[in-house]
Amino acid sequence: MAEQEPLQPNPSSEETFEPISSPPEGEAGTASSESTPSTAAPESPTPEAQQLLYDPKLELLLSIQLPISVELGRTTMYIRDILRLGRGSVIEFDRLITDPVDVLVNGKKIAEGEVVVVDKHFGIRITTLVEPAERLQGLRR
């Protein structure tokens, strides 16, 4: 299985992240303190989700691909400040590094998760899902 590790800021640079090798002091027991790959199987879909997956009315829709994106945070900036951005500029968001990120499908929030490393690529470990009926409703809008 691919290695998955939560990330923490690299103290030598504000712009890079490194896998957490041990929990930071005072944060033992938090979700970001795991340093070994999870061996637990993903949760199986709820009965409601399974019913939606096998609904004959949705059969044609199940093979459609949708864009998935992850939102780290948000901020607002004056146009003059945006025009001054350059290589090495840092934009601060409204979330802490320990806060979950939003997982968006077609621009609609369907889940929250934590950033992990999977074979040197970013990944997201889902921690909270929007209910299946709400997810479907959000995709219809």
mmCIF file with all atom_site columns, C-alpha atoms in Angstrom:
data_model
loop_
_atom_site.group_PDB
_atom_site.id
_atom_site.type_symbol
_atom_site.label_atom_id
_atom_site.label_alt_id
_atom_site.label_comp_id
_atom_site.label_asym_id
_atom_site.label_entity_id
_atom_site.label_seq_id
_atom_site.pdbx_PDB_ins_code
_atom_site.Cartn_x
_atom_site.Cartn_y
_atom_site.Cartn_z
_atom_site.occupancy
_atom_site.B_iso_or_equiv
_atom_site.pdbx_formal_charge
_atom_site.auth_seq_id
_atom_site.auth_comp_id
_atom_site.auth_asym_id
_atom_site.auth_atom_id
_atom_site.pdbx_PDB_model_num
ATOM 1   C CA . MET A 1 1   ? 0.000   0.000  0.000   1.00 0.00 ? 1   MET A CA 1
ATOM 2   C CA . ALA A 1 2   ? 1.216   3.564  -0.701  1.00 0.00 ? 2   ALA A CA 1
ATOM 3   C CA . GLU A 1 3   ? 2.749   5.492  2.153   1.00 0.00 ? 3   GLU A CA 1
ATOM 4   C CA . GLN A 1 4   ? 0.398   8.144  3.563   1.00 0.00 ? 4   GLN A CA 1
ATOM 5   C CA . GLU A 1 5   ? 1.610   10.679 6.091   1.00 0.00 ? 5   GLU A CA 1
ATOM 6   C CA . PRO A 1 6   ? 0.041   13.901 7.380   1.00 0.00 ? 6   PRO A CA 1
ATOM 7   C CA . LEU A 1 7   ? 2.039   17.032 6.595   1.00 0.00 ? 7   LEU A CA 1
ATOM 8   C CA . GLN A 1 8   ? 3.492   19.771 8.762   1.00 0.00 ? 8   GLN A CA 1
ATOM 9   C CA . PRO A 1 9   ? 5.210   22.993 7.761   1.00 0.00 ? 9   PRO A CA 1
ATOM 10  C CA . ASN A 1 10  ? 8.925   22.741 7.101   1.00 0.00 ? 10  ASN A CA 1
ATOM 11  C CA . PRO A 1 11  ? 10.520  25.101 9.671   1.00 0.00 ? 11  PRO A CA 1
ATOM 12  C CA . SER A 1 12  ? 13.192  26.118 7.135   1.00 0.00 ? 12  SER A CA 1
ATOM 13  C CA . SER A 1 13  ? 10.629  27.429 4.642   1.00 0.00 ? 13  SER A CA 1
ATOM 14  C CA . GLU A 1 14  ? 7.084   28.776 4.843   1.00 0.00 ? 14  GLU A CA 1
ATOM 15  C CA . GLU A 1 15  ? 6.225   27.289 1.465   1.00 0.00 ? 15  GLU A CA 1
ATOM 16  C CA . THR A 1 16  ? 7.050   23.598 1.797   1.00 0.00 ? 16  THR A CA 1
ATOM 17  C CA . PHE A 1 17  ? 5.633   20.709 3.768   1.00 0.00 ? 17  PHE A CA 1
ATOM 18  C CA . GLU A 1 18  ? 7.274   17.575 5.053   1.00 0.00 ? 18  GLU A CA 1
ATOM 19  C CA . PRO A 1 19  ? 5.808   14.310 6.324   1.00 0.00 ? 19  PRO A CA 1
ATOM 20  C CA . ILE A 1 20  ? 5.359   14.277 10.077  1.00 0.00 ? 20  ILE A CA 1
ATOM 21  C CA . SER A 1 21  ? 7.783   11.802 11.626  1.00 0.00 ? 21  SER A CA 1
ATOM 22  C CA . SER A 1 22  ? 6.635   12.354 15.199  1.00 0.00 ? 22  SER A CA 1
ATOM 23  C CA . PRO A 1 23  ? 3.800   14.371 16.726  1.00 0.00 ? 23  PRO A CA 1
ATOM 24  C CA . PRO A 1 24  ? 4.615   17.966 17.651  1.00 0.00 ? 24  PRO A CA 1
ATOM 25  C CA . GLU A 1 25  ? 4.707   18.620 21.388  1.00 0.00 ? 25  GLU A CA 1
ATOM 26  C CA . GLY A 1 26  ? 1.264   19.032 22.884  1.00 0.00 ? 26  GLY A CA 1
ATOM 27  C CA . GLU A 1 27  ? -0.524  17.571 19.864  1.00 0.00 ? 27  GLU A CA 1
ATOM 28  C CA . ALA A 1 28  ? -0.379  13.871 20.692  1.00 0.00 ? 28  ALA A CA 1
ATOM 29  C CA . GLY A 1 29  ? -3.608  12.140 19.825  1.00 0.00 ? 29  GLY A CA 1
ATOM 30  C CA . THR A 1 30  ? -4.679  14.503 17.060  1.00 0.00 ? 30  THR A CA 1
ATOM 31  C CA . ALA A 1 31  ? -5.398  13.274 13.568  1.00 0.00 ? 31  ALA A CA 1
ATOM 32  C CA . SER A 1 32  ? -2.217  14.871 12.261  1.00 0.00 ? 32  SER A CA 1
ATOM 33  C CA . SER A 1 33  ? -0.012  12.931 14.684  1.00 0.00 ? 33  SER A CA 1
ATOM 34  C CA . GLU A 1 34  ? -0.179  9.654  12.734  1.00 0.00 ? 34  GLU A CA 1
ATOM 35  C CA . SER A 1 35  ? 3.146   8.745  11.164  1.00 0.00 ? 35  SER A CA 1
ATOM 36  C CA . THR A 1 36  ? 2.443   5.264  9.863   1.00 0.00 ? 36  THR A CA 1
ATOM 37  C CA . PRO A 1 37  ? 0.179   4.275  7.004   1.00 0.00 ? 37  PRO A CA 1
ATOM 38  C CA . SER A 1 38  ? -3.369  3.490  7.995   1.00 0.00 ? 38  SER A CA 1
ATOM 39  C CA . THR A 1 39  ? -4.069  -0.231 7.867   1.00 0.00 ? 39  THR A CA 1
ATOM 40  C CA . ALA A 1 40  ? -7.775  0.223  8.529   1.00 0.00 ? 40  ALA A CA 1
ATOM 41  C CA . ALA A 1 41  ? -9.990  -0.365 5.529   1.00 0.00 ? 41  ALA A CA 1
ATOM 42  C CA . PRO A 1 42  ? -12.026 2.608  4.369   1.00 0.00 ? 42  PRO A CA 1
ATOM 43  C CA . GLU A 1 43  ? -15.528 2.753  5.793   1.00 0.00 ? 43  GLU A CA 1
ATOM 44  C CA . SER A 1 44  ? -18.066 0.954  3.645   1.00 0.00 ? 44  SER A CA 1
ATOM 45  C CA . PRO A 1 45  ? -20.847 3.092  2.195   1.00 0.00 ? 45  PRO A CA 1
ATOM 46  C CA . THR A 1 46  ? -23.958 3.557  4.305   1.00 0.00 ? 46  THR A CA 1
ATOM 47  C CA . PRO A 1 47  ? -27.115 1.705  3.219   1.00 0.00 ? 47  PRO A CA 1
ATOM 48  C CA . GLU A 1 48  ? -28.465 5.003  1.846   1.00 0.00 ? 48  GLU A CA 1
ATOM 49  C CA . ALA A 1 49  ? -25.298 5.515  -0.224  1.00 0.00 ? 49  ALA A CA 1
ATOM 50  C CA . GLN A 1 50  ? -25.425 1.949  -1.525  1.00 0.00 ? 50  GLN A CA 1
ATOM 51  C CA . GLN A 1 51  ? -29.061 2.442  -2.528  1.00 0.00 ? 51  GLN A CA 1
ATOM 52  C CA . LEU A 1 52  ? -28.073 5.583  -4.477  1.00 0.00 ? 52  LEU A CA 1
ATOM 53  C CA . LEU A 1 53  ? -25.197 3.743  -6.176  1.00 0.00 ? 53  LEU A CA 1
ATOM 54  C CA . TYR A 1 54  ? -27.489 1.013  -7.440  1.00 0.00 ? 54  TYR A CA 1
ATOM 55  C CA . ASP A 1 55  ? -30.468 3.172  -8.339  1.00 0.00 ? 55  ASP A CA 1
ATOM 56  C CA . PRO A 1 56  ? -31.318 2.239  -11.958 1.00 0.00 ? 56  PRO A CA 1
ATOM 57  C CA . LYS A 1 57  ? -32.292 5.860  -12.661 1.00 0.00 ? 57  LYS A CA 1
ATOM 58  C CA . LEU A 1 58  ? -28.709 6.914  -11.933 1.00 0.00 ? 58  LEU A CA 1
ATOM 59  C CA . GLU A 1 59  ? -27.033 4.140  -13.952 1.00 0.00 ? 59  GLU A CA 1
ATOM 60  C CA . LEU A 1 60  ? -26.106 6.425  -16.863 1.00 0.00 ? 60  LEU A CA 1
ATOM 61  C CA . LEU A 1 61  ? -24.756 9.144  -14.569 1.00 0.00 ? 61  LEU A CA 1
ATOM 62  C CA . LEU A 1 62  ? -22.373 6.894  -12.623 1.00 0.00 ? 62  LEU A CA 1
ATOM 63  C CA . SER A 1 63  ? -19.800 6.826  -15.446 1.00 0.00 ? 63  SER A CA 1
ATOM 64  C CA . ILE A 1 64  ? -19.569 10.634 -15.800 1.00 0.00 ? 64  ILE A CA 1
ATOM 65  C CA . GLN A 1 65  ? -16.283 12.166 -14.643 1.00 0.00 ? 65  GLN A CA 1
ATOM 66  C CA . LEU A 1 66  ? -16.379 15.366 -12.571 1.00 0.00 ? 66  LEU A CA 1
ATOM 67  C CA . PRO A 1 67  ? -13.526 17.668 -11.503 1.00 0.00 ? 67  PRO A CA 1
ATOM 68  C CA . ILE A 1 68  ? -12.395 17.292 -7.889  1.00 0.00 ? 68  ILE A CA 1
ATOM 69  C CA . SER A 1 69  ? -10.531 20.095 -6.151  1.00 0.00 ? 69  SER A CA 1
ATOM 70  C CA . VAL A 1 70  ? -9.345  20.814 -2.631  1.00 0.00 ? 70  VAL A CA 1
ATOM 71  C CA . GLU A 1 71  ? -9.680  24.183 -0.937  1.00 0.00 ? 71  GLU A CA 1
ATOM 72  C CA . LEU A 1 72  ? -6.919  25.009 1.539   1.00 0.00 ? 72  LEU A CA 1
ATOM 73  C CA . GLY A 1 73  ? -8.546  28.253 2.626   1.00 0.00 ? 73  GLY A CA 1
ATOM 74  C CA . ARG A 1 74  ? -9.726  31.643 1.464   1.00 0.00 ? 74  ARG A CA 1
ATOM 75  C CA . THR A 1 75  ? -8.693  35.252 1.731   1.00 0.00 ? 75  THR A CA 1
ATOM 76  C CA . THR A 1 76  ? -9.380  38.582 0.081   1.00 0.00 ? 76  THR A CA 1
ATOM 77  C CA . MET A 1 77  ? -6.759  40.940 -1.285  1.00 0.00 ? 77  MET A CA 1
ATOM 78  C CA . TYR A 1 78  ? -6.728  44.403 -2.792  1.00 0.00 ? 78  TYR A CA 1
ATOM 79  C CA . ILE A 1 79  ? -5.984  44.504 -6.507  1.00 0.00 ? 79  ILE A CA 1
ATOM 80  C CA . ARG A 1 80  ? -2.813  46.526 -5.807  1.00 0.00 ? 80  ARG A CA 1
ATOM 81  C CA . ASP A 1 81  ? -1.556  43.725 -3.526  1.00 0.00 ? 81  ASP A CA 1
ATOM 82  C CA . ILE A 1 82  ? -2.393  41.063 -6.115  1.00 0.00 ? 82  ILE A CA 1
ATOM 83  C CA . LEU A 1 83  ? -0.433  43.009 -8.737  1.00 0.00 ? 83  LEU A CA 1
ATOM 84  C CA . ARG A 1 84  ? 2.570   43.143 -6.368  1.00 0.00 ? 84  ARG A CA 1
ATOM 85  C CA . LEU A 1 85  ? 2.696   39.355 -5.973  1.00 0.00 ? 85  LEU A CA 1
ATOM 86  C CA . GLY A 1 86  ? 5.888   37.802 -7.198  1.00 0.00 ? 86  GLY A CA 1
ATOM 87  C CA . ARG A 1 87  ? 7.973   34.692 -6.865  1.00 0.00 ? 87  ARG A CA 1
ATOM 88  C CA . GLY A 1 88  ? 8.384   33.969 -3.153  1.00 0.00 ? 88  GLY A CA 1
ATOM 89  C CA . SER A 1 89  ? 5.287   35.936 -2.100  1.00 0.00 ? 89  SER A CA 1
ATOM 90  C CA . VAL A 1 90  ? 3.247   34.262 0.632   1.00 0.00 ? 90  VAL A CA 1
ATOM 91  C CA . ILE A 1 91  ? -0.540  34.479 0.735   1.00 0.00 ? 91  ILE A CA 1
ATOM 92  C CA . GLU A 1 92  ? -2.034  33.760 4.154   1.00 0.00 ? 92  GLU A CA 1
ATOM 93  C CA . PHE A 1 93  ? -5.378  31.947 4.261   1.00 0.00 ? 93  PHE A CA 1
ATOM 94  C CA . ASP A 1 94  ? -8.139  31.976 6.864   1.00 0.00 ? 94  ASP A CA 1
ATOM 95  C CA . ARG A 1 95  ? -7.419  28.430 8.073   1.00 0.00 ? 95  ARG A CA 1
ATOM 96  C CA . LEU A 1 96  ? -4.780  26.933 10.307  1.00 0.00 ? 96  LEU A CA 1
ATOM 97  C CA . ILE A 1 97  ? -2.556  24.146 9.005   1.00 0.00 ? 97  ILE A CA 1
ATOM 98  C CA . THR A 1 98  ? -4.273  21.770 11.442  1.00 0.00 ? 98  THR A CA 1
ATOM 99  C CA . ASP A 1 99  ? -7.761  22.598 10.093  1.00 0.00 ? 99  ASP A CA 1
ATOM 100 C CA . PRO A 1 100 ? -9.370  20.152 7.664   1.00 0.00 ? 100 PRO A CA 1
ATOM 101 C CA . VAL A 1 101 ? -9.456  21.072 3.977   1.00 0.00 ? 101 VAL A CA 1
ATOM 102 C CA . ASP A 1 102 ? -12.638 21.074 1.891   1.00 0.00 ? 102 ASP A CA 1
ATOM 103 C CA . VAL A 1 103 ? -13.040 18.521 -0.902  1.00 0.00 ? 103 VAL A CA 1
ATOM 104 C CA . LEU A 1 104 ? -15.105 19.960 -3.747  1.00 0.00 ? 104 LEU A CA 1
ATOM 105 C CA . VAL A 1 105 ? -16.696 18.117 -6.657  1.00 0.00 ? 105 VAL A CA 1
ATOM 106 C CA . ASN A 1 106 ? -17.672 20.413 -9.492  1.00 0.00 ? 106 ASN A CA 1
ATOM 107 C CA . GLY A 1 107 ? -17.273 23.313 -7.045  1.00 0.00 ? 107 GLY A CA 1
ATOM 108 C CA . LYS A 1 108 ? -19.612 21.849 -4.387  1.00 0.00 ? 108 LYS A CA 1
ATOM 109 C CA . LYS A 1 109 ? -18.341 20.690 -0.979  1.00 0.00 ? 109 LYS A CA 1
ATOM 110 C CA . ILE A 1 110 ? -18.785 16.950 -0.493  1.00 0.00 ? 110 ILE A CA 1
ATOM 111 C CA . ALA A 1 111 ? -16.248 16.205 2.236   1.00 0.00 ? 111 ALA A CA 1
ATOM 112 C CA . GLU A 1 112 ? -13.496 17.398 4.555   1.00 0.00 ? 112 GLU A CA 1
ATOM 113 C CA . GLY A 1 113 ? -10.123 15.760 4.951   1.00 0.00 ? 113 GLY A CA 1
ATOM 114 C CA . GLU A 1 114 ? -6.489  16.047 5.919   1.00 0.00 ? 114 GLU A CA 1
ATOM 115 C CA . VAL A 1 115 ? -3.556  16.453 3.560   1.00 0.00 ? 115 VAL A CA 1
ATOM 116 C CA . VAL A 1 116 ? -1.332  13.360 3.249   1.00 0.00 ? 116 VAL A CA 1
ATOM 117 C CA . VAL A 1 117 ? 1.636   12.274 1.142   1.00 0.00 ? 117 VAL A CA 1
ATOM 118 C CA . VAL A 1 118 ? 1.087   9.331  -1.227  1.00 0.00 ? 118 VAL A CA 1
ATOM 119 C CA . ASP A 1 119 ? 4.249   8.232  -3.052  1.00 0.00 ? 119 ASP A CA 1
ATOM 120 C CA . LYS A 1 120 ? 5.580   11.829 -3.093  1.00 0.00 ? 120 LYS A CA 1
ATOM 121 C CA . HIS A 1 121 ? 2.213   13.221 -4.280  1.00 0.00 ? 121 HIS A CA 1
ATOM 122 C CA . PHE A 1 122 ? -0.362  15.168 -2.294  1.00 0.00 ? 122 PHE A CA 1
ATOM 123 C CA . GLY A 1 123 ? -3.452  13.246 -1.285  1.00 0.00 ? 123 GLY A CA 1
ATOM 124 C CA . ILE A 1 124 ? -6.454  13.765 0.961   1.00 0.00 ? 124 ILE A CA 1
ATOM 125 C CA . ARG A 1 125 ? -7.608  11.391 3.680   1.00 0.00 ? 125 ARG A CA 1
ATOM 126 C CA . ILE A 1 126 ? -11.368 11.893 3.988   1.00 0.00 ? 126 ILE A CA 1
ATOM 127 C CA . THR A 1 127 ? -12.394 12.581 7.587   1.00 0.00 ? 127 THR A CA 1
ATOM 128 C CA . THR A 1 128 ? -15.977 13.823 7.183   1.00 0.00 ? 128 THR A CA 1
ATOM 129 C CA . LEU A 1 129 ? -18.475 13.275 4.380   1.00 0.00 ? 129 LEU A CA 1
ATOM 130 C CA . VAL A 1 130 ? -21.558 15.259 3.522   1.00 0.00 ? 130 VAL A CA 1
ATOM 131 C CA . GLU A 1 131 ? -24.559 12.912 3.536   1.00 0.00 ? 131 GLU A CA 1
ATOM 132 C CA . PRO A 1 132 ? -25.048 11.154 0.150   1.00 0.00 ? 132 PRO A CA 1
ATOM 133 C CA . ALA A 1 133 ? -28.439 12.746 -0.507  1.00 0.00 ? 133 ALA A CA 1
ATOM 134 C CA . GLU A 1 134 ? -26.980 16.209 0.224   1.00 0.00 ? 134 GLU A CA 1
ATOM 135 C CA . ARG A 1 135 ? -23.987 15.467 -2.039  1.00 0.00 ? 135 ARG A CA 1
ATOM 136 C CA . LEU A 1 136 ? -26.294 14.528 -4.890  1.00 0.00 ? 136 LEU A CA 1
ATOM 137 C CA . GLN A 1 137 ? -28.463 17.591 -4.246  1.00 0.00 ? 137 GLN A CA 1
ATOM 138 C CA . GLY A 1 138 ? -25.369 19.825 -4.285  1.00 0.00 ? 138 GLY A CA 1
ATOM 139 C CA . LEU A 1 139 ? -24.227 18.417 -7.627  1.00 0.00 ? 139 LEU A CA 1
ATOM 140 C CA . ARG A 1 140 ? -27.609 19.167 -9.198  1.00 0.00 ? 140 ARG A CA 1
ATOM 141 C CA . ARG A 1 141 ? -27.370 22.911 -8.462  1.00 0.00 ? 141 ARG A CA 1
#
